[in-house]
Coordinates of C-alpha atoms in Angstrom, one line a residue:
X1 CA 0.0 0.0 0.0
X2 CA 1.2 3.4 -0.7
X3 CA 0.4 6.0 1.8
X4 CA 0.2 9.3 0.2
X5 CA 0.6 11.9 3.5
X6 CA -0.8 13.3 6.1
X7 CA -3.4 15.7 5.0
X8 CA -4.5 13.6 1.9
X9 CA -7.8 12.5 1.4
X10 CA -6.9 9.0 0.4
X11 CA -4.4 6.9 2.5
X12 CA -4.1 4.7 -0.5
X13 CA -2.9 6.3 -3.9
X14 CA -5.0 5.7 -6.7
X15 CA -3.3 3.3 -9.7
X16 CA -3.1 4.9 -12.6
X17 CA -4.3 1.3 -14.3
X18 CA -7.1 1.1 -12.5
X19 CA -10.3 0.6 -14.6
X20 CA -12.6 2.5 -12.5
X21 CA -12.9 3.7 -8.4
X22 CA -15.2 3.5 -5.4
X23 CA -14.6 6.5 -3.0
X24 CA -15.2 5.0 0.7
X25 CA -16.7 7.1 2.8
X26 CA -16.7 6.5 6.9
X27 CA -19.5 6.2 8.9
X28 CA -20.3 9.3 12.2
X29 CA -17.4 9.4 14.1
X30 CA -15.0 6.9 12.1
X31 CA -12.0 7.4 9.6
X32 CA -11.1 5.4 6.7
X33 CA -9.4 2.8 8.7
X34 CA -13.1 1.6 9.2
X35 CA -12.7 -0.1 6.0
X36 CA -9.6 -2.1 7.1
X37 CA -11.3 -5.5 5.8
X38 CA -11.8 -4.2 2.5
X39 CA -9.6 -5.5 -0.6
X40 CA -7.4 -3.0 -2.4
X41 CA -9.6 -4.2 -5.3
X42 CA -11.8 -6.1 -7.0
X43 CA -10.6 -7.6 -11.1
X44 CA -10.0 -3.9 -11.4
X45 CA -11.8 -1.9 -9.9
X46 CA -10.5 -0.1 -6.6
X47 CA -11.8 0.6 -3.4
X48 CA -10.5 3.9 -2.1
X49 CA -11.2 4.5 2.0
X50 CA -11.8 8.3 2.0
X51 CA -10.3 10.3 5.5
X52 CA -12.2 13.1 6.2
X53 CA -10.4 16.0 8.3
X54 CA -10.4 15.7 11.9
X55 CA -9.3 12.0 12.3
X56 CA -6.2 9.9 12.1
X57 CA -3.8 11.4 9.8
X58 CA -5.6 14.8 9.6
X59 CA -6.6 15.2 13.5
X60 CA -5.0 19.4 13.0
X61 CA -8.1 20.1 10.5
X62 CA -11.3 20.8 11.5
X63 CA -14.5 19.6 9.9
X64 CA -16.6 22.0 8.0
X65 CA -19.7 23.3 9.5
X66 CA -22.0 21.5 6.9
X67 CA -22.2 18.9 4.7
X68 CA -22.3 20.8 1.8
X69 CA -19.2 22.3 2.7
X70 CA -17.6 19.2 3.4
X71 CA -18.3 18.2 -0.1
X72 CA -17.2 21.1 -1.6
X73 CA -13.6 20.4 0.1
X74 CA -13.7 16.7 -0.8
X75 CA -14.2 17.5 -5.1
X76 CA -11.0 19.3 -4.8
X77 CA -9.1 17.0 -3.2
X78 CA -10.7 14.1 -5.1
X79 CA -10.8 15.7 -8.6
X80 CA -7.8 14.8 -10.5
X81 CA -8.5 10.9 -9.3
X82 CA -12.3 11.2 -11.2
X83 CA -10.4 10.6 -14.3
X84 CA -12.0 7.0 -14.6
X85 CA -15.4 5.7 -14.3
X86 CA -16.0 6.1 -10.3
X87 CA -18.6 5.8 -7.5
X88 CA -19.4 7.2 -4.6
X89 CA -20.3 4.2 -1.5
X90 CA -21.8 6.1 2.0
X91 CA -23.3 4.3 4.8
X92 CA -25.4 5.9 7.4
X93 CA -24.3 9.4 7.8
X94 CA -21.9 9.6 5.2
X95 CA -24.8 8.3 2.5
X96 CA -26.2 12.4 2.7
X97 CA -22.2 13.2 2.0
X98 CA -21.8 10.8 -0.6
X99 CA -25.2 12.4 -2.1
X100 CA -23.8 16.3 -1.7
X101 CA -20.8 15.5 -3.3
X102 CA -23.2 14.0 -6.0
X103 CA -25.0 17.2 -6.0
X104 CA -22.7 19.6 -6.7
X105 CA -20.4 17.6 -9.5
X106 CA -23.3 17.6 -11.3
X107 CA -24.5 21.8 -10.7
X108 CA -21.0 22.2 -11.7
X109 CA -20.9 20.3 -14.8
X110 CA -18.0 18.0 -14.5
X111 CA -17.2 14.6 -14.0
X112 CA -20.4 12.0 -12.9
X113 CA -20.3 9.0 -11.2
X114 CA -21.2 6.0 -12.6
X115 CA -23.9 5.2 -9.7
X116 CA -24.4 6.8 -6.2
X117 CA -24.4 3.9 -3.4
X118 CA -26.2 4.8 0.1
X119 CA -26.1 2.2 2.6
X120 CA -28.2 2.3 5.7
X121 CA -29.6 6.1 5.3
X122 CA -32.7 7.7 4.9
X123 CA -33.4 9.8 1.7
X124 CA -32.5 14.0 2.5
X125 CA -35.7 15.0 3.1
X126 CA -36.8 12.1 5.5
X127 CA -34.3 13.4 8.0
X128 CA -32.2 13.5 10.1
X129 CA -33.0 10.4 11.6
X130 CA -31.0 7.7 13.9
X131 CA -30.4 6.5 16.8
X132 CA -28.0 8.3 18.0
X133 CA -29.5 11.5 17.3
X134 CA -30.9 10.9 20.9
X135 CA -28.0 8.8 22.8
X136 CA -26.3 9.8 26.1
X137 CA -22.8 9.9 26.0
X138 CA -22.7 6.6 27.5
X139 CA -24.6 4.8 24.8
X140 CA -22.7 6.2 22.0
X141 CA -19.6 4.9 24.1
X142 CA -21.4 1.0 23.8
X143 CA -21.8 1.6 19.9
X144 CA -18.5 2.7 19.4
X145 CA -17.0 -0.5 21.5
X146 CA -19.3 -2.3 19.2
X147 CA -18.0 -1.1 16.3
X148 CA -14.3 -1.2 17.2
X149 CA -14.8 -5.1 18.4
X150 CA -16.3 -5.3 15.3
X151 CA -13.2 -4.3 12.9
X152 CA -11.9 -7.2 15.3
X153 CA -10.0 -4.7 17.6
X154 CA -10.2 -4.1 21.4
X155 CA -11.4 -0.9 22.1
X156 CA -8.5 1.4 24.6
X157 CA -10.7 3.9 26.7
X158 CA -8.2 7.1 25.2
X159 CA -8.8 6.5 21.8
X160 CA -12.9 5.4 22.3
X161 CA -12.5 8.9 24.0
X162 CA -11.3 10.9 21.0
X163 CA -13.6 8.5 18.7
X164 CA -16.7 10.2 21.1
X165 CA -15.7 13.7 20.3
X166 CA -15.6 12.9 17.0
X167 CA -18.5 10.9 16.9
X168 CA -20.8 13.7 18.8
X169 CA -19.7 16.5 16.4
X170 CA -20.6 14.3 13.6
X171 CA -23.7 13.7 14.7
X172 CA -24.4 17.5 15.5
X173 CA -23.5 18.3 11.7
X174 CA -26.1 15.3 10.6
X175 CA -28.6 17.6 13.1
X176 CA -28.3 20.2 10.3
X177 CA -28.6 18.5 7.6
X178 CA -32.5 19.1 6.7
X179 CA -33.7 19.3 3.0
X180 CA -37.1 19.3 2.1
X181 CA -36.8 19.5 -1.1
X182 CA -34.0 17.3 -2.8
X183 CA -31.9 17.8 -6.2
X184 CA -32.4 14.9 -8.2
X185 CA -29.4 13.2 -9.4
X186 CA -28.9 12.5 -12.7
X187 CA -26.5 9.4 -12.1
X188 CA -28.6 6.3 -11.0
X189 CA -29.1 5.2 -7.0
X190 CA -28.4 2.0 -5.8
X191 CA -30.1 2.0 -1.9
X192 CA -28.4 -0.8 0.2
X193 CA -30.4 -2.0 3.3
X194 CA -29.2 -4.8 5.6
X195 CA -32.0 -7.5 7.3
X196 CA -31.1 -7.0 10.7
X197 CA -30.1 -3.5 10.9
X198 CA -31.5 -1.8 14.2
X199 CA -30.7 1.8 12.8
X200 CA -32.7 2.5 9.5
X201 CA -34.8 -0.3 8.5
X202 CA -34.7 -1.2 4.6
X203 CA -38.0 0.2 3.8
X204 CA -37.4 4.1 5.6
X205 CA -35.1 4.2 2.4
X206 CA -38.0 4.7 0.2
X207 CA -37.8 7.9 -0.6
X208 CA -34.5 8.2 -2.3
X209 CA -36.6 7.6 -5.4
X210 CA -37.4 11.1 -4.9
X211 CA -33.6 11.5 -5.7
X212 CA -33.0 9.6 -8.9
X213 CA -33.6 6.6 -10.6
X214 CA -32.8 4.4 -8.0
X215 CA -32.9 0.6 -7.7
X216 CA -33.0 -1.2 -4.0
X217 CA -31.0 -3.7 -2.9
X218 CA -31.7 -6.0 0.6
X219 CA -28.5 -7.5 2.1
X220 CA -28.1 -10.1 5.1
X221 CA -27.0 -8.9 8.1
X222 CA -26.9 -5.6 11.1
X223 CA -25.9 -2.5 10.6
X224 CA -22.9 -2.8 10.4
X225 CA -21.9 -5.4 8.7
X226 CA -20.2 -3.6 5.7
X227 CA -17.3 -3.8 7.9
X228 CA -16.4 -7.7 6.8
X229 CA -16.6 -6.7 2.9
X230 CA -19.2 -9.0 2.2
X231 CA -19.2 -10.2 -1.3
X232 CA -22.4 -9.3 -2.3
X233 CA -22.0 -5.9 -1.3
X234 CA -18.4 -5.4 -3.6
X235 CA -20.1 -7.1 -6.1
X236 CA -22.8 -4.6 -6.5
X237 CA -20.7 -1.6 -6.0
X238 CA -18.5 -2.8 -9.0
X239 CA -21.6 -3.3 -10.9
X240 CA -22.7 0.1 -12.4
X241 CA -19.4 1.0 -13.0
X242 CA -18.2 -2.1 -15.2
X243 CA -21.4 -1.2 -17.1
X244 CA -19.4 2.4 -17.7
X245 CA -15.7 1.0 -18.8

């Protein structure tokens, strides 16, 4: 793996051969280490963690104030790697950043991504909604252990203690994240809901066919479940973008 420096949006530099890209983005209160069971690739196509600022190598930057903001920051520091056919994958929280950067790619007329994967998220203008919207600090420390155990680590109280910060400021820019009335997309939708998952039921994604053309998809397993790369899920990521190269 080639790290590219601290600042950079992507940990992993891009290939130059690849045949197209999936930009990763984290879930509240996580970097792109969350996607440490992910391959590099899949016969081609590359899966590119995203770090957003305020976490791991980039802990000096603070995060915008919006989400729209945030996007605005990630086009520039994503734009010369949108060179090839390329997706944008969100789950949960990062699905409404994943659909901003969407958005504005589009109001300015560059490049498009193939397809626009949300996982686990409600359409714009159904929220905000979640859990955690309403937890105590001491249940959003439970779900982070969860999650950490989860990426088959053991959680040390000092970092689930920076992980809360972050976590609680994410989830306080999600708060302000209300749009009635959503842009459509012109690139198509694929909504991912998992069986078991406790946070956003499969059917509360409905409406992002108020978004775009979207198609839904219904995976096995909780919410987070993303975390172990599941083959189905990879499979359908690279999907709408072999249909582009």
């Amino acid at each position: 793996m080639t790290v590219i420096g601290t600042g950079a949006w992507l940990p992993r530099k891009p290939s130059p051969a690849a045949a197209g890209r999936v930009f990763c983005l984290p879930h509240a209160g996580y970097g792109a280490a969350v996607f440490g069971k992910w391959p590099d690739e899949l016969r081609g196509i590359e899966f590119l963690p995203v770090e957003l600022p305020g976490r791991l190598t980039r802990f000096s930057e603070s995060m915008p104030d919006t989400f729209g903001e945030l996007a605005h920051d990630m086009i520039d520091g994503l734009g010369r790697y949108l060179d090839v056919p390329f997706a944008f994958f969100g789950h949960c929280w990062s699905g409404l950043i994943a659909y901003d950067v969407t958005t504005q790619l589009q109001a300015a007329g560059g490049a498009s991504p193939a397809r626009l994967y949300v996982s686990s998220q409600v359409a714009p203008q159904d929220g905000p909604a979640g859990r955690m919207l309403d937890m105590d600090d001491a249940a959003l420390v439970a779900e982070l252990e969860s999650t950490i155990r989860a990426q088959g680590k053991e959680p040390h109280p000092q970092l689930v203690a920076v992980y809360l910060a972050m976590l609680r400021a994410d989830i306080e820019l999600n708060r302000r994240y209300i749009v009635p009335e959503p842009l459509r997309v012109t690139c198509p939708i694929t909504a991912i809901g998992w069986t078991d998952d406790d946070e956003v039921r499969p059917e509360q994604m409905a409406g992002w066919s108020m978004c775009g053309d979207t198609t839904f998809e219904r995976f096995g397993g909780r919410h987070e479940r993303f975390l172990d790369a599941p083959t189905e899920l990879l499979e359908t990521l690279c999907a709408g973008i072999r249909r582009r190269v």
